[in-house]
Amino acid sequence: MKGIILAGGTGSRLYPLTVAVNKQLLPVYDKPMIYYPLSILMLAGIREILVITNPEEQYLYKRLLGDGSQWGLSIRYASQEAPNGLAEAFIIGEDFIDGDSVCLILGDNIYHGHQLSELLRRSASLESGAVVFGYRVNNPERYGVVSFNDTGEPVSIEEKPEHPGSSYAVTGIYFYDSKVVSYAKSIKPSARNELEITDINNIYLRNGELKVEILSRGVAWLDMGTPELLLEASLYIMTLEKRLNCQICSPDEIAYVKHYIDADQLRRIAAEYGNSDYGRYLTELAGSRK
């Protein structure tokens, strides 16, 4: 399976923070925002990744992430010329996907919690159909909302409904088989003039090929679309890292633990970060495994 991080958009809900810099490059406590979705793809075992950005800011992502080889990954880039909807990612990424299954994750989402890696790996192993994650929220009208029948099977997904049929939002990570490209090409722009990911999910649902995994109470999902949510995410990461004495969503650490890189490579990466807390953490990590 391949992965796509959608890191475009204007970030207008975060103005003036995002007037001069793209949202996914903002700090979430001690790391750039895009490190978090990148880490989720890595935890799922995905190593071929396409980052879709605004054309004018793509060089900043290339400067930050490079070609991914420092983490044992292959990272490519593409541009979304205008905010035409999440589903456009599959049309932009058609050549990259090249008939494989694919996971799309939004660049402003954080996932963390118990047994999450196992769930991600299982979802990434799908051979046909689609898997999305449902999460209970207090304001479902802000999201795509999935409704269920009496036996717990999904029966509908509505985009930002005025009267939600449930409290379960579809979160910002989606696993699809290769049919997703043709489905993306078949849908029409919505009233918002966007190609809606919900329309793709509903095609899979009508075909009986959509599985909804409900994220347990032990898993946190954070959407960083507003200043308040961005601050909450930073405080959440800060609290966890200080209490647990570890890094949350560090691509460097994940690459090392998964044996994509060895201890010498990790030490070289740590040296580039100098005498920062992050650099010292990686240096200690590289010395802890003999």
CSV table of C-alpha atoms in Angstrom, one decimal:
chain,number,residue,atom,x,y,z
A,1,MET,CA,0.0,0.0,0.0
A,2,LYS,CA,1.1,3.5,-0.8
A,3,GLY,CA,0.3,6.7,1.2
A,4,ILE,CA,-0.8,10.2,0.4
A,5,ILE,CA,-0.5,13.2,2.8
A,6,LEU,CA,-2.8,16.0,1.7
A,7,ALA,CA,-1.1,19.2,2.9
A,8,GLY,CA,-2.6,21.9,0.7
A,9,GLY,CA,-5.3,24.3,1.4
A,10,THR,CA,-5.2,27.9,2.6
A,11,GLY,CA,-5.6,27.3,6.4
A,12,SER,CA,-7.9,30.3,6.5
A,13,ARG,CA,-9.4,29.3,9.8
A,14,LEU,CA,-6.0,29.8,11.3
A,15,TYR,CA,-5.4,33.3,9.9
A,16,PRO,CA,-3.2,35.3,10.5
A,17,LEU,CA,-0.9,32.3,11.6
A,18,THR,CA,-1.1,30.9,8.1
A,19,VAL,CA,-0.8,34.0,6.0
A,20,ALA,CA,3.0,33.5,5.7
A,21,VAL,CA,3.4,29.7,6.2
A,22,ASN,CA,1.3,26.7,5.3
A,23,LYS,CA,-0.7,25.2,8.1
A,24,GLN,CA,1.0,21.8,8.0
A,25,LEU,CA,4.4,23.4,8.7
A,26,LEU,CA,3.3,25.0,11.9
A,27,PRO,CA,4.7,23.6,15.2
A,28,VAL,CA,2.7,21.2,17.3
A,29,TYR,CA,4.6,21.5,20.5
A,30,ASP,CA,8.1,20.3,19.4
A,31,LYS,CA,7.7,19.1,15.8
A,32,PRO,CA,6.2,20.3,12.6
A,33,MET,CA,2.6,19.4,12.1
A,34,ILE,CA,3.3,17.2,9.1
A,35,TYR,CA,5.5,14.9,11.2
A,36,TYR,CA,2.3,13.5,12.8
A,37,PRO,CA,0.5,12.2,9.7
A,38,LEU,CA,3.8,11.1,8.3
A,39,SER,CA,4.4,9.0,11.4
A,40,ILE,CA,1.0,7.4,11.2
A,41,LEU,CA,1.7,6.2,7.6
A,42,MET,CA,5.0,4.8,8.9
A,43,LEU,CA,3.3,3.0,11.7
A,44,ALA,CA,1.0,1.5,9.2
A,45,GLY,CA,4.0,0.1,7.4
A,46,ILE,CA,3.7,2.4,4.4
A,47,ARG,CA,7.0,3.6,2.9
A,48,GLU,CA,6.1,5.0,-0.5
A,49,ILE,CA,4.5,8.4,0.2
A,50,LEU,CA,3.2,11.3,-1.9
A,51,VAL,CA,2.9,14.7,-0.3
A,52,ILE,CA,0.4,17.0,-2.0
A,53,THR,CA,1.0,20.7,-1.3
A,54,ASN,CA,0.3,24.2,-2.5
A,55,PRO,CA,2.6,24.8,-5.5
A,56,GLU,CA,4.2,28.0,-4.0
A,57,GLU,CA,5.2,26.3,-0.7
A,58,GLN,CA,6.3,22.9,-2.0
A,59,TYR,CA,10.0,23.8,-1.7
A,60,LEU,CA,9.5,24.2,2.1
A,61,TYR,CA,8.3,20.6,2.4
A,62,LYS,CA,11.1,19.4,0.2
A,63,ARG,CA,13.6,21.2,2.5
A,64,LEU,CA,12.0,19.7,5.6
A,65,LEU,CA,11.3,16.1,4.4
A,66,GLY,CA,13.6,15.6,1.5
A,67,ASP,CA,13.2,12.4,-0.5
A,68,GLY,CA,12.6,10.4,2.7
A,69,SER,CA,15.7,8.3,2.3
A,70,GLN,CA,17.0,9.5,5.7
A,71,TRP,CA,14.1,7.4,7.2
A,72,GLY,CA,14.2,4.6,4.7
A,73,LEU,CA,11.2,6.0,2.8
A,74,SER,CA,10.5,7.2,-0.7
A,75,ILE,CA,8.8,10.6,-0.6
A,76,ARG,CA,7.5,12.3,-3.8
A,77,TYR,CA,5.6,15.6,-4.2
A,78,ALA,CA,2.7,16.9,-6.2
A,79,SER,CA,0.7,20.1,-6.3
A,80,GLN,CA,-2.9,20.9,-5.7
A,81,GLU,CA,-3.5,24.1,-7.6
A,82,ALA,CA,-6.7,25.0,-5.8
A,83,PRO,CA,-8.7,23.6,-2.8
A,84,ASN,CA,-10.9,21.4,-5.0
A,85,GLY,CA,-11.7,18.8,-2.3
A,86,LEU,CA,-10.1,15.9,-0.6
A,87,ALA,CA,-11.0,13.4,-3.4
A,88,GLU,CA,-8.9,15.3,-5.9
A,89,ALA,CA,-5.9,13.8,-4.2
A,90,PHE,CA,-6.5,10.5,-6.0
A,91,ILE,CA,-6.7,12.2,-9.4
A,92,ILE,CA,-3.5,14.2,-8.7
A,93,GLY,CA,-1.8,11.0,-7.4
A,94,GLU,CA,-3.0,8.6,-10.1
A,95,ASP,CA,0.4,8.0,-11.6
A,96,PHE,CA,1.9,7.6,-8.1
A,97,ILE,CA,-0.8,5.1,-7.1
A,98,ASP,CA,-0.3,3.2,-10.3
A,99,GLY,CA,-2.9,0.5,-9.6
A,100,ASP,CA,-2.0,-0.1,-6.0
A,101,SER,CA,-4.1,0.3,-2.8
A,102,VAL,CA,-3.6,3.7,-1.1
A,103,CYS,CA,-4.1,5.4,2.2
A,104,LEU,CA,-5.0,9.1,2.3
A,105,ILE,CA,-4.3,11.0,5.5
A,106,LEU,CA,-5.0,14.7,6.1
A,107,GLY,CA,-2.0,16.8,7.0
A,108,ASP,CA,-3.6,18.4,10.1
A,109,ASN,CA,-4.7,15.2,11.9
A,110,ILE,CA,-3.1,13.5,14.9
A,111,TYR,CA,-3.8,10.0,16.0
A,112,HIS,CA,-2.4,8.4,19.2
A,113,GLY,CA,-3.4,5.6,21.5
A,114,HIS,CA,-3.5,2.0,22.6
A,115,GLN,CA,-3.1,-0.6,19.9
A,116,LEU,CA,-3.3,2.0,17.2
A,117,SER,CA,-0.3,0.6,15.3
A,118,GLU,CA,-2.0,-2.8,15.1
A,119,LEU,CA,-5.2,-1.3,13.7
A,120,LEU,CA,-3.2,0.7,11.2
A,121,ARG,CA,-1.3,-2.3,9.9
A,122,ARG,CA,-4.4,-4.3,9.6
A,123,SER,CA,-6.2,-1.6,7.7
A,124,ALA,CA,-3.2,-1.2,5.4
A,125,SER,CA,-3.3,-4.9,4.5
A,126,LEU,CA,-6.7,-4.7,2.8
A,127,GLU,CA,-6.9,-6.4,-0.6
A,128,SER,CA,-10.3,-4.9,-1.7
A,129,GLY,CA,-12.8,-2.4,-0.6
A,130,ALA,CA,-12.2,0.5,1.9
A,131,VAL,CA,-11.7,1.1,5.5
A,132,VAL,CA,-12.4,4.4,7.4
A,133,PHE,CA,-12.3,5.2,11.1
A,134,GLY,CA,-15.3,6.4,13.1
A,135,TYR,CA,-14.9,8.6,16.2
A,136,ARG,CA,-17.5,9.8,18.6
A,137,VAL,CA,-17.6,13.6,18.7
A,138,ASN,CA,-19.7,16.3,20.4
A,139,ASN,CA,-20.2,18.3,17.2
A,140,PRO,CA,-20.8,15.8,14.4
A,141,GLU,CA,-22.4,18.5,12.1
A,142,ARG,CA,-18.8,19.7,11.4
A,143,TYR,CA,-17.8,16.4,9.8
A,144,GLY,CA,-18.8,13.6,7.6
A,145,VAL,CA,-21.1,11.5,9.7
A,146,VAL,CA,-21.6,7.8,9.5
A,147,SER,CA,-24.9,6.2,10.6
A,148,PHE,CA,-25.5,2.6,11.6
A,149,ASN,CA,-28.3,0.1,11.6
A,150,ASP,CA,-29.4,-1.9,14.6
A,151,THR,CA,-26.7,-4.5,13.9
A,152,GLY,CA,-23.9,-2.0,13.8
A,153,GLU,CA,-23.5,-2.0,10.0
A,154,PRO,CA,-22.9,1.4,8.3
A,155,VAL,CA,-25.9,2.5,6.3
A,156,SER,CA,-25.1,6.1,5.3
A,157,ILE,CA,-22.5,8.8,5.4
A,158,GLU,CA,-23.5,12.5,5.2
A,159,GLU,CA,-21.1,15.4,4.7
A,160,LYS,CA,-21.7,18.1,7.5
A,161,PRO,CA,-25.4,17.3,7.9
A,162,GLU,CA,-27.7,19.8,9.6
A,163,HIS,CA,-29.3,16.9,11.5
A,164,PRO,CA,-26.7,14.2,12.1
A,165,GLY,CA,-27.9,10.6,12.1
A,166,SER,CA,-25.2,9.7,14.8
A,167,SER,CA,-22.4,11.2,16.8
A,168,TYR,CA,-19.7,9.3,14.8
A,169,ALA,CA,-17.5,11.4,12.6
A,170,VAL,CA,-15.4,9.9,9.8
A,171,THR,CA,-11.9,10.9,10.7
A,172,GLY,CA,-9.2,12.1,8.3
A,173,ILE,CA,-7.5,8.8,7.3
A,174,TYR,CA,-8.9,6.6,4.6
A,175,PHE,CA,-7.7,3.2,3.2
A,176,TYR,CA,-8.8,2.2,-0.3
A,177,ASP,CA,-8.2,-0.3,-3.0
A,178,SER,CA,-7.1,0.7,-6.5
A,179,LYS,CA,-10.7,1.5,-7.6
A,180,VAL,CA,-10.6,4.7,-5.7
A,181,VAL,CA,-9.0,6.5,-8.7
A,182,SER,CA,-11.8,5.7,-11.0
A,183,TYR,CA,-14.4,6.5,-8.3
A,184,ALA,CA,-12.7,9.9,-7.8
A,185,LYS,CA,-13.0,10.6,-11.5
A,186,SER,CA,-16.7,9.7,-11.6
A,187,ILE,CA,-18.0,12.0,-8.9
A,188,LYS,CA,-19.2,15.6,-9.5
A,189,PRO,CA,-18.3,18.7,-7.4
A,190,SER,CA,-20.6,19.3,-4.5
A,191,ALA,CA,-22.5,22.5,-3.7
A,192,ARG,CA,-19.2,23.7,-2.1
A,193,ASN,CA,-17.6,23.1,-5.6
A,194,GLU,CA,-15.4,20.4,-4.1
A,195,LEU,CA,-14.8,16.7,-4.9
A,196,GLU,CA,-16.1,15.3,-1.6
A,197,ILE,CA,-14.4,12.3,0.0
A,198,THR,CA,-17.8,11.4,1.4
A,199,ASP,CA,-19.0,10.7,-2.1
A,200,ILE,CA,-16.3,8.2,-2.6
A,201,ASN,CA,-17.0,6.5,0.7
A,202,ASN,CA,-20.7,6.3,-0.3
A,203,ILE,CA,-19.8,4.5,-3.5
A,204,TYR,CA,-17.9,1.9,-1.5
A,205,LEU,CA,-20.8,1.7,1.0
A,206,ARG,CA,-23.4,1.2,-1.8
A,207,ASN,CA,-21.2,-1.6,-3.2
A,208,GLY,CA,-21.0,-3.3,0.2
A,209,GLU,CA,-17.3,-2.7,0.3
A,210,LEU,CA,-16.9,-0.1,3.1
A,211,LYS,CA,-15.7,-1.1,6.6
A,212,VAL,CA,-16.0,1.4,9.4
A,213,GLU,CA,-13.6,0.8,12.3
A,214,ILE,CA,-14.7,2.6,15.5
A,215,LEU,CA,-11.7,4.1,17.3
A,216,SER,CA,-11.8,3.0,20.9
A,217,ARG,CA,-11.8,5.2,24.0
A,218,GLY,CA,-8.1,4.5,24.3
A,219,VAL,CA,-7.3,6.4,21.0
A,220,ALA,CA,-7.2,10.1,20.6
A,221,TRP,CA,-8.0,11.9,17.3
A,222,LEU,CA,-7.1,15.6,17.1
A,223,ASP,CA,-8.0,17.8,14.2
A,224,MET,CA,-5.9,21.0,14.2
A,225,GLY,CA,-8.0,23.3,12.0
A,226,THR,CA,-8.5,26.2,14.4
A,227,PRO,CA,-6.2,28.1,16.8
A,228,GLU,CA,-7.9,26.5,19.8
A,229,LEU,CA,-7.5,23.0,18.4
A,230,LEU,CA,-3.9,23.7,17.5
A,231,LEU,CA,-3.2,24.7,21.1
A,232,GLU,CA,-5.0,21.7,22.5
A,233,ALA,CA,-2.9,19.4,20.3
A,234,SER,CA,0.3,21.0,21.4
A,235,LEU,CA,-0.7,20.7,25.1
A,236,TYR,CA,-1.7,17.1,24.6
A,237,ILE,CA,1.6,16.2,23.0
A,238,MET,CA,3.6,18.2,25.6
A,239,THR,CA,1.8,16.4,28.5
A,240,LEU,CA,2.3,12.9,27.0
A,241,GLU,CA,6.0,13.5,26.2
A,242,LYS,CA,6.8,14.9,29.6
A,243,ARG,CA,4.8,12.2,31.5
A,244,LEU,CA,6.1,9.3,29.4
A,245,ASN,CA,9.6,10.6,28.8
A,246,CYS,CA,9.4,9.7,25.1
A,247,GLN,CA,8.7,11.3,21.7
A,248,ILE,CA,5.2,11.1,20.1
A,249,CYS,CA,5.2,10.7,16.4
A,250,SER,CA,8.9,11.0,15.7
A,251,PRO,CA,9.7,9.8,12.1
A,252,ASP,CA,13.3,9.4,13.2
A,253,GLU,CA,12.4,7.1,16.1
A,254,ILE,CA,9.9,5.1,14.1
A,255,ALA,CA,12.3,4.5,11.3
A,256,TYR,CA,14.9,3.2,13.8
A,257,VAL,CA,12.5,1.0,15.7
A,258,LYS,CA,11.2,-0.5,12.5
A,259,HIS,CA,14.8,-1.1,11.3
A,260,TYR,CA,14.5,1.2,8.3
A,261,ILE,CA,17.7,2.8,9.6
A,262,ASP,CA,20.4,1.6,11.9
A,263,ALA,CA,22.0,3.2,15.0
A,264,ASP,CA,24.8,4.9,13.1
A,265,GLN,CA,22.2,6.5,10.7
A,266,LEU,CA,20.2,7.7,13.7
A,267,ARG,CA,23.3,9.2,15.3
A,268,ARG,CA,24.0,11.2,12.2
A,269,ILE,CA,20.4,12.5,12.1
A,270,ALA,CA,20.7,13.4,15.8
A,271,ALA,CA,23.9,15.3,15.2
A,272,GLU,CA,22.0,17.5,12.7
A,273,TYR,CA,19.7,18.6,15.4
A,274,GLY,CA,22.6,19.8,17.6
A,275,ASN,CA,22.1,20.3,21.3
A,276,SER,CA,18.3,20.4,21.1
A,277,ASP,CA,16.2,18.3,23.4
A,278,TYR,CA,15.1,16.3,20.3
A,279,GLY,CA,18.7,15.7,19.2
A,280,ARG,CA,19.7,14.5,22.6
A,281,TYR,CA,16.7,12.2,22.8
A,282,LEU,CA,17.7,10.6,19.5
A,283,THR,CA,21.3,10.3,20.6
A,284,GLU,CA,20.3,8.5,23.7
A,285,LEU,CA,17.9,6.3,21.7
A,286,ALA,CA,20.7,5.3,19.3
A,287,GLY,CA,22.9,4.3,22.3
A,288,SER,CA,20.2,2.3,24.1
A,289,ARG,CA,20.2,-0.6,21.6
A,290,LYS,CA,23.3,-2.7,21.4
